[in-house]
Short mmCIF file of C-alpha atoms in Angstrom, two decimals:
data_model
loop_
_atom_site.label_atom_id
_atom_site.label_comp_id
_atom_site.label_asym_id
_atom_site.label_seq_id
_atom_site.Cartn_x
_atom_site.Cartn_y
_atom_site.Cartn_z
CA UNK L 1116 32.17 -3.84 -43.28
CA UNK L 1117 33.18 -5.18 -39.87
CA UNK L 1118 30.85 -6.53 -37.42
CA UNK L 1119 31.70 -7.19 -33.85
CA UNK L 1120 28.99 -8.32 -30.92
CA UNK L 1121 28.80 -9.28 -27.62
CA UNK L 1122 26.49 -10.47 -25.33
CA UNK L 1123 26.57 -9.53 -21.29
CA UNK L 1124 23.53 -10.29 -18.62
CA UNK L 1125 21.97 -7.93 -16.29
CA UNK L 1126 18.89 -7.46 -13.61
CA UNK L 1127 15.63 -7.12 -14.86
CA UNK L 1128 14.17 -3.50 -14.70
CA UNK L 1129 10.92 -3.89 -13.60
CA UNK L 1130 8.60 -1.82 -15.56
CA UNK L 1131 5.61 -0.81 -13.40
CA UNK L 1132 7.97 0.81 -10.74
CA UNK L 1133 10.08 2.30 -13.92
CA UNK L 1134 6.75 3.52 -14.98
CA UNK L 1135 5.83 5.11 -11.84
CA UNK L 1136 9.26 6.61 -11.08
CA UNK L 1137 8.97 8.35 -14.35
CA UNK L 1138 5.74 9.54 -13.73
CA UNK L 1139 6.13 10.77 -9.76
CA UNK L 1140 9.41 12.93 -11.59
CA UNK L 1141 7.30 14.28 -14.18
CA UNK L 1142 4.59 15.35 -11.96
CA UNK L 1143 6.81 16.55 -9.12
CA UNK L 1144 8.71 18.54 -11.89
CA UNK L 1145 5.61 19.92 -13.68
CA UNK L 1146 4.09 21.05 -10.22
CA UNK L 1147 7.64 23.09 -9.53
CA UNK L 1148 8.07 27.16 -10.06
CA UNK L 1149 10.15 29.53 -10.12
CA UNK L 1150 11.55 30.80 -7.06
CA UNK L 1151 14.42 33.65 -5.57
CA UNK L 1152 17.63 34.37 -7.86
CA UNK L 1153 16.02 31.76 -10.72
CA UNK L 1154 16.12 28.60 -8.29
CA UNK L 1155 13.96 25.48 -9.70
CA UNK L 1156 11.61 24.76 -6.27
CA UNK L 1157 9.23 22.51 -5.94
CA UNK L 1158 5.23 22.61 -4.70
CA UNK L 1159 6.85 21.88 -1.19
CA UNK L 1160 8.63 25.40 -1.34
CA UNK L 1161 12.12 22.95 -1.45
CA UNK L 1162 14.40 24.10 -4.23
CA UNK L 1163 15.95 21.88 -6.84
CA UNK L 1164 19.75 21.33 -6.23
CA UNK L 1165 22.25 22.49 -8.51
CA UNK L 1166 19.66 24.23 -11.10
CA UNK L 1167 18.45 27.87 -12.07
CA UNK L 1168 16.78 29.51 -14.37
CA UNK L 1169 18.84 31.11 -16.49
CA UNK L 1170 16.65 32.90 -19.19
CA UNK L 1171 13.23 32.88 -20.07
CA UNK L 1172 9.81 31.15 -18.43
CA UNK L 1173 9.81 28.33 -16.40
CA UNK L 1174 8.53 25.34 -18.30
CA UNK L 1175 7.71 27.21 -21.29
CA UNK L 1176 9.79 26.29 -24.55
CA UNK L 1177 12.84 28.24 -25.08
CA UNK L 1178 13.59 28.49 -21.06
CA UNK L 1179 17.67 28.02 -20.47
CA UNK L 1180 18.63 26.04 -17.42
CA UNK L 1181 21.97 25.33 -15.81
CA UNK L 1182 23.48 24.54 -12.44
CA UNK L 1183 24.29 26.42 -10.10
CA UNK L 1184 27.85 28.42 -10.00
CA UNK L 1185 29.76 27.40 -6.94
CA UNK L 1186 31.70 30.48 -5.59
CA UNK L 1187 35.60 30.66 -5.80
CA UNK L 1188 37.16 30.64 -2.62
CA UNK L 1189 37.96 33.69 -1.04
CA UNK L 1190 35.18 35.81 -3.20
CA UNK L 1191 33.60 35.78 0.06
CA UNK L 1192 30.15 37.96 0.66
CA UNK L 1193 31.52 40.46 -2.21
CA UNK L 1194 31.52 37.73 -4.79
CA UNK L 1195 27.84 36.66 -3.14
CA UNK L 1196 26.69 40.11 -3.85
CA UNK L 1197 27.97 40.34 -7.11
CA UNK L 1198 25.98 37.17 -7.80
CA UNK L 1199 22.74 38.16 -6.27
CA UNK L 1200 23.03 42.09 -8.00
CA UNK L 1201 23.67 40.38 -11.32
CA UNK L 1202 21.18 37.98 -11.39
CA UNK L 1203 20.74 35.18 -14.01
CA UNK L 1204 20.77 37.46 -16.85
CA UNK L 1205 24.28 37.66 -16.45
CA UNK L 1206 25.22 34.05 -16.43
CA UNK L 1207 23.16 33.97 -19.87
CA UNK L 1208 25.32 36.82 -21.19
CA UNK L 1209 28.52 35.36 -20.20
CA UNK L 1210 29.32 39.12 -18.25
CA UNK L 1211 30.83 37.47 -15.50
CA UNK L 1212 34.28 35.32 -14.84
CA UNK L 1213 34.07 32.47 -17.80
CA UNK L 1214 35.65 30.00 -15.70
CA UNK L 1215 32.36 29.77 -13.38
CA UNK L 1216 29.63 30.03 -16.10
CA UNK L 1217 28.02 26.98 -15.83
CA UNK L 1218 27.03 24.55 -19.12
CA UNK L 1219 23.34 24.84 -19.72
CA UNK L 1220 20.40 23.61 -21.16
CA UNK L 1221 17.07 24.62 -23.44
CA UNK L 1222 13.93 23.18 -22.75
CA UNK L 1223 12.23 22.88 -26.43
CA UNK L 1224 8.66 21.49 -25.44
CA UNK L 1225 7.48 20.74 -22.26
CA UNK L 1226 4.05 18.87 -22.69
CA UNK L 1227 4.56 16.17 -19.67
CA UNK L 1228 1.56 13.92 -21.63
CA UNK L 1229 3.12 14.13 -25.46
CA UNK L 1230 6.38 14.88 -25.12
CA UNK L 1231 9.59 16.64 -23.60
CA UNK L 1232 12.28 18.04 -25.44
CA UNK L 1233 15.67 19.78 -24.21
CA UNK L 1234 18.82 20.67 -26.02
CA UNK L 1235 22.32 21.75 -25.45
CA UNK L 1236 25.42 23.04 -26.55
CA UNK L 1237 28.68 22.81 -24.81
CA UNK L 1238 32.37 23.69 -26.20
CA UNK L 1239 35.19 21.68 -24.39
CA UNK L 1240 39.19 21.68 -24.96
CA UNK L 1241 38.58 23.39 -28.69
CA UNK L 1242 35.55 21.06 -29.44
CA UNK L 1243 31.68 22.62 -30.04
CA UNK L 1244 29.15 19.63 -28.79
CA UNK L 1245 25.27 20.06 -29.69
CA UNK L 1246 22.92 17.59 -27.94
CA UNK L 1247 19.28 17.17 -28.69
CA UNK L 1248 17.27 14.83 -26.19
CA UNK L 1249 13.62 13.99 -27.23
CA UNK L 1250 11.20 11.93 -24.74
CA UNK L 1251 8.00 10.45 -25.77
CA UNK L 1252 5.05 10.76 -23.46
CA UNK L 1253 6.63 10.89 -20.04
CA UNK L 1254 4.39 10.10 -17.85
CA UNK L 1255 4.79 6.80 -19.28
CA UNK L 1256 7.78 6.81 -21.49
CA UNK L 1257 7.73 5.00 -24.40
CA UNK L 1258 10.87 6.36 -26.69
CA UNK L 1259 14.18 8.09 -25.79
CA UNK L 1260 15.31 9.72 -28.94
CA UNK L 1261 19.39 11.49 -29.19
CA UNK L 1262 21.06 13.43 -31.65
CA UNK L 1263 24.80 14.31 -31.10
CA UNK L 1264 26.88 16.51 -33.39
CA UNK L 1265 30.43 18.48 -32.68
CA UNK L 1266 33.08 19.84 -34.55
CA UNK L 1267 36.17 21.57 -34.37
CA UNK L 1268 35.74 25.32 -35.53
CA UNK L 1269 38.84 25.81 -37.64
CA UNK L 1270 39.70 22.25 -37.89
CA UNK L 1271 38.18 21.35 -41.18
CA UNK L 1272 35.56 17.99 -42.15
CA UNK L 1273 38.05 15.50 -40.15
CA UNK L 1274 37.14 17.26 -37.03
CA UNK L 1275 33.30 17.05 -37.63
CA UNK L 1276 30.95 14.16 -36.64
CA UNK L 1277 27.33 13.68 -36.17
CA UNK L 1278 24.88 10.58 -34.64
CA UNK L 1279 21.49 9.62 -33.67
CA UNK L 1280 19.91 7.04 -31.62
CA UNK L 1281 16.90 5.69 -30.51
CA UNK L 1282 14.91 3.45 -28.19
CA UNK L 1283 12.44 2.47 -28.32
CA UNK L 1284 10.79 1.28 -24.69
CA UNK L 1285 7.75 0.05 -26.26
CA UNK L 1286 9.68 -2.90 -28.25
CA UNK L 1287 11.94 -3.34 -25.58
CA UNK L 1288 9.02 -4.29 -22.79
CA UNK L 1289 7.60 -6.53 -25.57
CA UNK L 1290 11.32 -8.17 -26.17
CA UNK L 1291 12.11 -9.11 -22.67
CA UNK L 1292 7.99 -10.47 -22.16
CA UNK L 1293 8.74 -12.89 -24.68
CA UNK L 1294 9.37 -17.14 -23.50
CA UNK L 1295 13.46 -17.57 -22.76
CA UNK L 1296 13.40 -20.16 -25.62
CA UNK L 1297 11.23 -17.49 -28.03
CA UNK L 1298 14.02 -15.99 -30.71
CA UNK L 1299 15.37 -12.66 -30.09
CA UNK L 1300 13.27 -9.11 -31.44
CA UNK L 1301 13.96 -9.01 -35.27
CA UNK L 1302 14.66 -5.38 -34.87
CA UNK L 1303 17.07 -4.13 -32.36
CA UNK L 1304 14.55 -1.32 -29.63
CA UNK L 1305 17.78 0.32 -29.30
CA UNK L 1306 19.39 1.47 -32.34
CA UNK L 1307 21.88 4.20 -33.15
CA UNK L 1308 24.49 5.25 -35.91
CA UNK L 1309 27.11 7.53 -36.06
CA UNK L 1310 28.46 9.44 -39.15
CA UNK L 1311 32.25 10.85 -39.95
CA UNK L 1312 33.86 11.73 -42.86
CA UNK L 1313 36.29 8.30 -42.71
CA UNK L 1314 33.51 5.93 -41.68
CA UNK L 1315 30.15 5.30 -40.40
CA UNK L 1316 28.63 2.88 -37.23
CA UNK L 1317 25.72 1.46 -36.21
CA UNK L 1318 24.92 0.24 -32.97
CA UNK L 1319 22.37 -2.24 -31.18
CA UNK L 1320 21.04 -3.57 -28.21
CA UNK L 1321 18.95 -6.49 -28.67
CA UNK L 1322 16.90 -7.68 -25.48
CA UNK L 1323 15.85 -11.27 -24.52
CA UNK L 1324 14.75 -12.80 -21.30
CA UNK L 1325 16.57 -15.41 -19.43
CA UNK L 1326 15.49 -18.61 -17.23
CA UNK L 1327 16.44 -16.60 -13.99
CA UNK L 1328 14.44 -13.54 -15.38
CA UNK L 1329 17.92 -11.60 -15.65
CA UNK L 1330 18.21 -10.20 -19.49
CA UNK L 1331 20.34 -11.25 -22.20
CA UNK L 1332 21.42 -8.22 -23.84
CA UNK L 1333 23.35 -8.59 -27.40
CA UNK L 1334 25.50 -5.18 -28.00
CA UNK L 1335 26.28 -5.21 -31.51
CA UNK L 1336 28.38 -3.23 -33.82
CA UNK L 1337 28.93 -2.56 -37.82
CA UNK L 1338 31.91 -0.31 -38.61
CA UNK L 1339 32.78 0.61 -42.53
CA UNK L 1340 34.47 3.18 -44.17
CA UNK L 1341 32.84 5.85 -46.07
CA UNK L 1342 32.89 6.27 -50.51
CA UNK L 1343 36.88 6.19 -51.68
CA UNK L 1344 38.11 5.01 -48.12
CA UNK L 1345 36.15 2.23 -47.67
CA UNK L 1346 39.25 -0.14 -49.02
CA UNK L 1347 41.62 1.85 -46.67
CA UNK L 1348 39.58 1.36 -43.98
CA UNK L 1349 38.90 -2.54 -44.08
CA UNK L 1350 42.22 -2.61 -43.98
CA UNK L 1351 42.56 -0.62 -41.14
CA UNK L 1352 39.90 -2.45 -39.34
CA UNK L 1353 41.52 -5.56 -40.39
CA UNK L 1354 44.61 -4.85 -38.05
CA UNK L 1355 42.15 -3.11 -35.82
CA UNK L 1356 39.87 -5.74 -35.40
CA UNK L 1357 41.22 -7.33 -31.97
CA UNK L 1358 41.37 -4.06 -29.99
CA UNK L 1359 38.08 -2.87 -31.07
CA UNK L 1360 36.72 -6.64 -29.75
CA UNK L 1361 38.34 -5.70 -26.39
CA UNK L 1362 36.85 -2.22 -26.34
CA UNK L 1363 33.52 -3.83 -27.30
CA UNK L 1364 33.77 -6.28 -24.61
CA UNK L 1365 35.26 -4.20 -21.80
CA UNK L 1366 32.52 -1.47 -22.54
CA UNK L 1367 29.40 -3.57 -22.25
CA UNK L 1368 30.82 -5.38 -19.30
CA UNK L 1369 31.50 -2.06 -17.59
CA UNK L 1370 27.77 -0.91 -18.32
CA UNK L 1371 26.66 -4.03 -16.71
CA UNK L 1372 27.64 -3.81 -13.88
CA UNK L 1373 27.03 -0.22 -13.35
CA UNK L 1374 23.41 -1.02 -14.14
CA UNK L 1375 23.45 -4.03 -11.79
CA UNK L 1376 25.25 -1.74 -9.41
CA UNK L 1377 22.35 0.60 -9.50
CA UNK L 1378 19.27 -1.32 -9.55
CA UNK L 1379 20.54 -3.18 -6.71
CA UNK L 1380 21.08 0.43 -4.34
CA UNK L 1381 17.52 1.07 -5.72
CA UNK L 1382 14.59 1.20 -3.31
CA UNK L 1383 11.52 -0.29 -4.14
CA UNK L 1384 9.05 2.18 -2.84
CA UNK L 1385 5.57 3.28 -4.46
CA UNK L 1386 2.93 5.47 -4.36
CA UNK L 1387 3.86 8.67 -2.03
CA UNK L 1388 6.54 7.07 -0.63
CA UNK L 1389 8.30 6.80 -3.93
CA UNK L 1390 7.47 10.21 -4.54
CA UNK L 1391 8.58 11.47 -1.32
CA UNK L 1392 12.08 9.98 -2.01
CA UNK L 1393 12.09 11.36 -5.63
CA UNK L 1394 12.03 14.88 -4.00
CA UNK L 1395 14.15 14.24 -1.44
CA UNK L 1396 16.76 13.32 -4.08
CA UNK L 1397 16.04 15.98 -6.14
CA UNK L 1398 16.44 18.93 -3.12
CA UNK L 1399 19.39 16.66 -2.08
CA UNK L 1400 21.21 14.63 -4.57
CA UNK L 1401 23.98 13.02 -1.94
CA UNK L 1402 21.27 12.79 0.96
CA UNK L 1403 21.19 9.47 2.76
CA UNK L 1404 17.82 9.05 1.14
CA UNK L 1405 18.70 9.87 -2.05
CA UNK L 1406 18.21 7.32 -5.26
#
């Protein structure tokens, strides 16, 4: 087994406004309908950018949603009407051009104070991707839970891997409240492993607070091969061992500072004016008031 780790530091999320953000988009999303040609608009009569209803009932479990074609150039008002006559129905059956039919998504449960569930399955360049997202009680979340699996049809069990992760927002508010000198969470809140026929991996992220009240955040990750490959693969991971370090390292810093990025273009709004710009972004994603 090979173990590699690294440690990066990033701005503090602040977990009331997280809390509240979460629960203004649940809300504003539970309040939404159904509107003309399957759009996705909310109470305000706005419609959600990008989305449609595809199949089914809004908000009920086995509803199919996916974004919204974009029109080739030069289909003009024919290709418009072609749209309109067909409907969603034929975005679902895959009638029209292939090339616009849009990725989509099934909403498994929608109970806004338990849970919310979606799925989805996507093929790209020969590859068949199944996702599974799974969020515990919303409103306030307190687990993210994701399931990845894709294979190769054809291509045999070397194209064909699997993975699941977890976190768990509950431990991880309770890791970063602890003292700077405290030790670090004896289990990781975010945990994840992934399964192929040459090896397996696990992965953590293990929280603790700093003197600054930025977080420490270890990344760390085990790598071994699988049955009669595990001696062919320490020795693989033995020559292997410096550019996986690198990768390690060059991912985590990247996610820093993407996150630091972010939090620091984030406004720090409540009550209806956080709602207010939690619409606005969702009717109008690149808007000037957008998150």
């Amino acid at each position: 087994m090979a173990r590699f780790a690294h440690t990066v530091t990033v701005a503090a999320l602040d977990r009331g406004w997280f809390e509240e953000a979460a629960g203004a988009l649940v809300d504003l999303l539970d309040a939404s309908r159904e509107g003309p040609g399957g759009t996705v608009v909310l109470a305000d009569g706005r419609a959600v950018e990008g989305l449609r209803l595809l199949k089914g009932r809004h908000l009920r479990s086995g509803a199919r949603y996916g974004e919204v074609p974009t029109a080739p150039e030069g289909a003009g008002k024919a290709g418009t009407a072609a749209e309109a006559a067909d409907g969603p129905a034929a975005l679902v059956s895959g009638t029209g051009d292939s090339s616009t039919t849009p990725s989509s998504v099934v909403l498994c449960a929608w109970r806004p104070s338990h849970s919310v569930e979606v799925e989805s399955l996507v093929v790209e360049d020969g590859m068949s991707l199944k996702a599974g997202l799974r969020l515990s009680e919303p409103r306030r979340p307190r687990a993210v839970e994701l399931s990845l699996s894709g294979h190769q049809p054809g291509g045999g069990s070397l194209y064909r891997f699997s993975g699941r992760g977890k976190a768990d927002l509950a431990a991880w508010w309770a890791a970063v409240d602890r003292l700077p000198a405290a030790p670090p969470a004896a289990r990781a809140p975010v945990a994840g492993r992934a399964v192929h026929r040459l090896a397996k991996a696990r992965l953590a992220l293990t929280p603790r607070p700093a003197e600054d009240g930025s977080w420490r955040i270890t990344v760390a990750l085990r790598v071994r091969g699988r049955w009669l490959l595990r001696p062919v693969g320490a020795v693989v991971l033995f020559f292997a061992r410096g550019p996986v370090e690198r990768g390690l390292r060059e991912a985590a810093e990247s996610a820093a500072r993407e996150w630091n990025t972010a939090l620091a273009e984030l406004t720090p709004l409540h009550g209806e004016a956080l709602r207010a710009e939690i619409a606005d972004a969702l009717v109008d994603p690149d808007g000037p008031e957008a998150l």
